[in-house]
Coordinates of N, CA and C in Angstrom, one line a residue:
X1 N 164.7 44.2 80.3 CA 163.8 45.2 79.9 C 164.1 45.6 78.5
X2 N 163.0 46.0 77.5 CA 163.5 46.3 76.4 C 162.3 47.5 75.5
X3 N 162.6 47.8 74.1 CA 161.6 48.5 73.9 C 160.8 48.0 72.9
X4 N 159.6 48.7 73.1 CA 158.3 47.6 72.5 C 158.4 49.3 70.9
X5 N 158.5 49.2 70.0 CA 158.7 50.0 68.9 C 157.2 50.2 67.9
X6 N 156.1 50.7 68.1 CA 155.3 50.0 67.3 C 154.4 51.2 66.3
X7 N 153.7 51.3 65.7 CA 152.6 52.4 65.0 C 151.3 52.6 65.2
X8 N 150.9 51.5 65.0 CA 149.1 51.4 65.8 C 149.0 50.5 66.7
X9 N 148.4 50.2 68.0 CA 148.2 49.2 68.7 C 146.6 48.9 68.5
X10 N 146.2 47.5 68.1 CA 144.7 46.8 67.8 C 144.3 46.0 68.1
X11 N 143.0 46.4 68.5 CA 142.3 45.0 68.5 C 142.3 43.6 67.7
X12 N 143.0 42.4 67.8 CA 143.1 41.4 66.9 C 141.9 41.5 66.5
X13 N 141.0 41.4 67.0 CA 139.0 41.2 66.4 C 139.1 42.4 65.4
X14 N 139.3 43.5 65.6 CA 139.3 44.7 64.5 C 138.5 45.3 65.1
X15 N 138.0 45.8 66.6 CA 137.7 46.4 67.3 C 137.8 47.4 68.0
X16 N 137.5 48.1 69.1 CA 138.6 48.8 70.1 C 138.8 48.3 71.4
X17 N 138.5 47.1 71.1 CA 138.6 46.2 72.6 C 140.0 46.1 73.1
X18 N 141.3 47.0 73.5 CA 142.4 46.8 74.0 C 142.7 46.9 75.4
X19 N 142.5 45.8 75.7 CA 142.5 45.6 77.3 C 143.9 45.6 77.8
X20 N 144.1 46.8 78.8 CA 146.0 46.7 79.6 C 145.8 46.3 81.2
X21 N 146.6 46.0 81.3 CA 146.7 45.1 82.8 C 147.1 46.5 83.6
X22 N 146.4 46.4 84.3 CA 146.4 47.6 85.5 C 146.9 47.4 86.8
X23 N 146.7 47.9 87.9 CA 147.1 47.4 89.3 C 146.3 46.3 89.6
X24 N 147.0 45.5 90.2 CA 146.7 44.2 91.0 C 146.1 43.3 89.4
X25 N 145.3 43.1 89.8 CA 144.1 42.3 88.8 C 143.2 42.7 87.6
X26 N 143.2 44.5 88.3 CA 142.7 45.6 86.9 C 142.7 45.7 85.8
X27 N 142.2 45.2 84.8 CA 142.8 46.0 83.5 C 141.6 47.3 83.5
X28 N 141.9 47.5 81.8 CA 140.8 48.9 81.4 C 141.1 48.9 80.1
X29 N 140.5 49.2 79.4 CA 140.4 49.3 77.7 C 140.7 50.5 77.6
X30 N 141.9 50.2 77.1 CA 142.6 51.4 76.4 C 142.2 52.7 75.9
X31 N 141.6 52.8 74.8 CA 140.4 53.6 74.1 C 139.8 53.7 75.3
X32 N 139.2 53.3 75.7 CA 138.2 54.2 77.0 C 138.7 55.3 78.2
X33 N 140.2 54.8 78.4 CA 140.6 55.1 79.3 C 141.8 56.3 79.1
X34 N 141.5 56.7 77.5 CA 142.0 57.5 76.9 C 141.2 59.4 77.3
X35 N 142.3 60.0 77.5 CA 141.2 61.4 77.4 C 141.6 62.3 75.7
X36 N 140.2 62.3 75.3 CA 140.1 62.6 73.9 C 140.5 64.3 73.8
X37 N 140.2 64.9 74.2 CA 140.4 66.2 74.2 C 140.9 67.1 75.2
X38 N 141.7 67.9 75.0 CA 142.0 69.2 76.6 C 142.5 70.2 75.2
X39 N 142.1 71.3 76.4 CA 142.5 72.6 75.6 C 143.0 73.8 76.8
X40 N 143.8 74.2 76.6 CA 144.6 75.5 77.6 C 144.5 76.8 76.9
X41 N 143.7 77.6 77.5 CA 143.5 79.1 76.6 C 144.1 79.9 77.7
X42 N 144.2 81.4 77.1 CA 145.1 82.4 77.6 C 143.4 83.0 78.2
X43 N 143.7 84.0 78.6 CA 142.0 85.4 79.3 C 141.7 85.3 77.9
X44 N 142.0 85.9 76.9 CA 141.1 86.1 76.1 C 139.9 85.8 75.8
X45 N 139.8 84.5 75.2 CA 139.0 84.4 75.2 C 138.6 83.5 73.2
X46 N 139.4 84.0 73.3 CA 139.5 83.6 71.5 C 140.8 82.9 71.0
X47 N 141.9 82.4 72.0 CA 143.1 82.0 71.7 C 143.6 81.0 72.4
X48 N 144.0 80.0 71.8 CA 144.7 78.9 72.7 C 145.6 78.7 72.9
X49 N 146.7 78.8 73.9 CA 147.8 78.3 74.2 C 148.5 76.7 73.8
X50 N 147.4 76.0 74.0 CA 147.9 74.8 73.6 C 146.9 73.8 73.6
X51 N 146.7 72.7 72.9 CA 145.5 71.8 72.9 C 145.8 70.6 72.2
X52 N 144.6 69.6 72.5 CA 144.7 68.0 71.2 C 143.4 68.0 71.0
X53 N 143.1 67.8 69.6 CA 141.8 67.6 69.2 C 141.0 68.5 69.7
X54 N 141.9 69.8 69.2 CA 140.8 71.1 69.5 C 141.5 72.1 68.1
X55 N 140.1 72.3 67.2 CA 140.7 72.7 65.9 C 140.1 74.3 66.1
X56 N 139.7 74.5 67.2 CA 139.4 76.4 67.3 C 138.7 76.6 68.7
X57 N 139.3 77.8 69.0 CA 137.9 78.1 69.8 C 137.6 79.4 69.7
X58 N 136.2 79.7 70.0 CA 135.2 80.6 69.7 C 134.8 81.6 70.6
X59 N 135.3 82.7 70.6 CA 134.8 83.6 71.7 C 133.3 84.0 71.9
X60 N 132.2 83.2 72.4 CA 131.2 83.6 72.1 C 130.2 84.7 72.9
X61 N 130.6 85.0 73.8 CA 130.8 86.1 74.7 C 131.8 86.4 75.7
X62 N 131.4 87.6 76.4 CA 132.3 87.8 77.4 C 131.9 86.7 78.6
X63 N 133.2 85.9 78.6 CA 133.0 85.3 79.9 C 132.4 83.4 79.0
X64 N 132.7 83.6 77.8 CA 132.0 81.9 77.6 C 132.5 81.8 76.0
X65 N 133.2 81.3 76.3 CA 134.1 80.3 74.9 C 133.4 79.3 75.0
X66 N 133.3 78.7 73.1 CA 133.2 77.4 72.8 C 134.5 77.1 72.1
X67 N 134.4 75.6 73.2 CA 135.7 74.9 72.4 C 135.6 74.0 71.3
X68 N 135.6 73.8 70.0 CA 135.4 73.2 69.2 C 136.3 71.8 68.5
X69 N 135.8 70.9 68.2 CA 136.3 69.5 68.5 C 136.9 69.1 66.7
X70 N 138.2 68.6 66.8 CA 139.0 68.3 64.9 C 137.8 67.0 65.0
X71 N 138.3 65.7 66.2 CA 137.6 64.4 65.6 C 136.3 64.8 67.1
X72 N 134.9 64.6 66.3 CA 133.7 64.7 67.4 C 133.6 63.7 68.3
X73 N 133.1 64.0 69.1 CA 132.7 62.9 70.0 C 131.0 62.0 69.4
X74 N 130.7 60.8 69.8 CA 130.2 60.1 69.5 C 128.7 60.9 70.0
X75 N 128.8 61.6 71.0 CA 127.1 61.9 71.4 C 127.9 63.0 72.2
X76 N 126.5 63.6 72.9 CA 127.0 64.8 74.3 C 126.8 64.3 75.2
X77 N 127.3 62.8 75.2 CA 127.3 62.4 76.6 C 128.6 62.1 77.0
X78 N 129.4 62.8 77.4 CA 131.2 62.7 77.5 C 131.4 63.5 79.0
X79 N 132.2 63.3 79.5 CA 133.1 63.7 80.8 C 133.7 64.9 80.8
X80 N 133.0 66.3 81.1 CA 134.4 66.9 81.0 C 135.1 67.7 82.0
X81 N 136.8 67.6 82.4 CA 136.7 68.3 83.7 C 137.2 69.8 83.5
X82 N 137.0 70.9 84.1 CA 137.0 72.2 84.1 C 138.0 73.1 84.9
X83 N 139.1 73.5 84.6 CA 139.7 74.7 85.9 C 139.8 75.9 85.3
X84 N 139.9 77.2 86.0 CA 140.6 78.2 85.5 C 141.5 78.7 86.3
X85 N 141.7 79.9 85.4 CA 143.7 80.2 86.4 C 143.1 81.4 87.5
X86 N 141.5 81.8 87.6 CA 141.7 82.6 89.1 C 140.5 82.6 89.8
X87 N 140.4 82.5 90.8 CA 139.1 82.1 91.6 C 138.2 82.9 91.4
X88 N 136.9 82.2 90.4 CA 135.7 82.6 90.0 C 135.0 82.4 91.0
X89 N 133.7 82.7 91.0 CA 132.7 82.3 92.1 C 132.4 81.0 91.0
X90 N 131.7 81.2 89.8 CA 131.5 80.0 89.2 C 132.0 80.2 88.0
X91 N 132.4 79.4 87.7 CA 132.9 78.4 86.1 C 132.6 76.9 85.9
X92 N 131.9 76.9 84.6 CA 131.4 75.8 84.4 C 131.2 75.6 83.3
X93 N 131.0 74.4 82.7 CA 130.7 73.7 81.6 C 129.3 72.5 81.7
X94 N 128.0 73.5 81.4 CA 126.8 72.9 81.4 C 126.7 71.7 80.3
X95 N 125.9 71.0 80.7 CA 125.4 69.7 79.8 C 124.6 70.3 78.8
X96 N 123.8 71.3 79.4 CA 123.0 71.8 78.2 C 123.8 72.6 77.2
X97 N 124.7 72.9 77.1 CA 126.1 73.6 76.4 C 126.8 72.7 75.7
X98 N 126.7 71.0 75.9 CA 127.6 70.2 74.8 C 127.1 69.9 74.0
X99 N 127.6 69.6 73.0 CA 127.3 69.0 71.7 C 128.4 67.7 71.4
X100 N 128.2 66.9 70.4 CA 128.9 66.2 70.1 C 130.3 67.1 69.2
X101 N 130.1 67.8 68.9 CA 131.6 68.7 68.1 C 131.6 69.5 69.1
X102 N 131.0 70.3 70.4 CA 131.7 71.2 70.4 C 131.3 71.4 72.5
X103 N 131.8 72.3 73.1 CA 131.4 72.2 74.4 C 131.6 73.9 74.7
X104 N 131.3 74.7 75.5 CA 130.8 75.8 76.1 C 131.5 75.9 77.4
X105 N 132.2 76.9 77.7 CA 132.9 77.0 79.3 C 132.3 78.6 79.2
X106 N 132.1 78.9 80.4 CA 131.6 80.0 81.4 C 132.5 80.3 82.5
X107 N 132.5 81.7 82.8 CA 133.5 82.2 83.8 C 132.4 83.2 84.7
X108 N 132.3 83.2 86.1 CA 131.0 84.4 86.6 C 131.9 84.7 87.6
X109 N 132.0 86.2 87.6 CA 132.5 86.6 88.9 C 131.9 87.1 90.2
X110 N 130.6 86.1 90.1 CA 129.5 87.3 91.1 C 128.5 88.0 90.6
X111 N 129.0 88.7 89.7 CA 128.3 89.9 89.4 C 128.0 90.2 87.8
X112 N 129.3 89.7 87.0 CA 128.9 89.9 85.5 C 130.0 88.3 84.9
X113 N 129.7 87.9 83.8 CA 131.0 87.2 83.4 C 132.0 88.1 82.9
X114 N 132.7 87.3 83.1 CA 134.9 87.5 82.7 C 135.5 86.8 82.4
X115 N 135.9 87.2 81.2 CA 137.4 86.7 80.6 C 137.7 85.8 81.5
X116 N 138.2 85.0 81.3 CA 139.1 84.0 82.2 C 140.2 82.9 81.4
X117 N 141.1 82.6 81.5 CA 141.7 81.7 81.2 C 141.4 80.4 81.6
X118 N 141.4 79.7 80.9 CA 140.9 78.1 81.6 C 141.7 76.9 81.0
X119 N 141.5 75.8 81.8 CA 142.2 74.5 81.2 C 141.1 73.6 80.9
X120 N 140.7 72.8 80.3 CA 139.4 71.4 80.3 C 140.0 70.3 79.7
X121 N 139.2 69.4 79.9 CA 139.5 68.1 79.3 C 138.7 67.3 79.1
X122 N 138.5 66.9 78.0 CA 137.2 65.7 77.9 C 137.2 64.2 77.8
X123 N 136.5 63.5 78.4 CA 136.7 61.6 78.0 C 135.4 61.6 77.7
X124 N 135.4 60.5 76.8 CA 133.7 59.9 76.0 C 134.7 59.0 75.4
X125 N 134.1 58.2 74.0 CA 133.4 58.0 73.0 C 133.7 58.9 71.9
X126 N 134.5 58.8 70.8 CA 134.9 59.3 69.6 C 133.8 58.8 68.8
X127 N 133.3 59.8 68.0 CA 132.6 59.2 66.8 C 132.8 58.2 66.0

């Protein structure tokens, strides 16, 4: 066994076609199988604890941050999954709320939105 040491991994074609061998017979292209973005905020609402390819987020009301994107995604057709740290009735991230630069999380507790802390993460298509 030994170590593979390298800086970019490419498609010989000059593509993003990088196909890895998976279980059994599986592969999956690399780049696809990549998650482009996550972001970990505190309650506030305006601050992040930690993130990749997340260059701000935006408090845009009580109860609904936009998380905004360093490299955009190709369209607003991207994956994205959602938790927060305390049991809302609903939290969510509408379709009608993404953009290619940027995506919208919501926190409802029933009765009004709240602060909430949340974690997300996105797969797509990079611009």
């Amino acid at each position: 066994m030994g170590t593979l040491n390298v800086n970019t991994i490419a498609d010989a074609g000059g593509g993003s076609n990088v196909g890895v061998q998976g279980q059994g017979t599986a592969t999956t292209n690399l780049s696809q199988g990549l998650i482009k973005v996550w972001c970990y905020t505190p309650n506030d609402g305006a601050s992040i604890n930690d993130s990749f390819n997340v260059s701000s987020v935006t408090d845009a009301a009580t109860g609904q941050t936009v998380v905004n994107m360093s490299n955009i995604m190709a369209n607003a057709f991207y994956s994205i999954g959602h938790t927060t740290y305390t049991n809302m009735v609903h939290s969510w991230v509408s379709g009608d709320d993404q953009a290619a630069a940027n995506y919208r999380t919501r926190s409802y507790d029933g009765s009004s939105y709240q602060d909430n802390g949340f974690r997300t993460q996105a797969a797509g298509d990079l611009a």
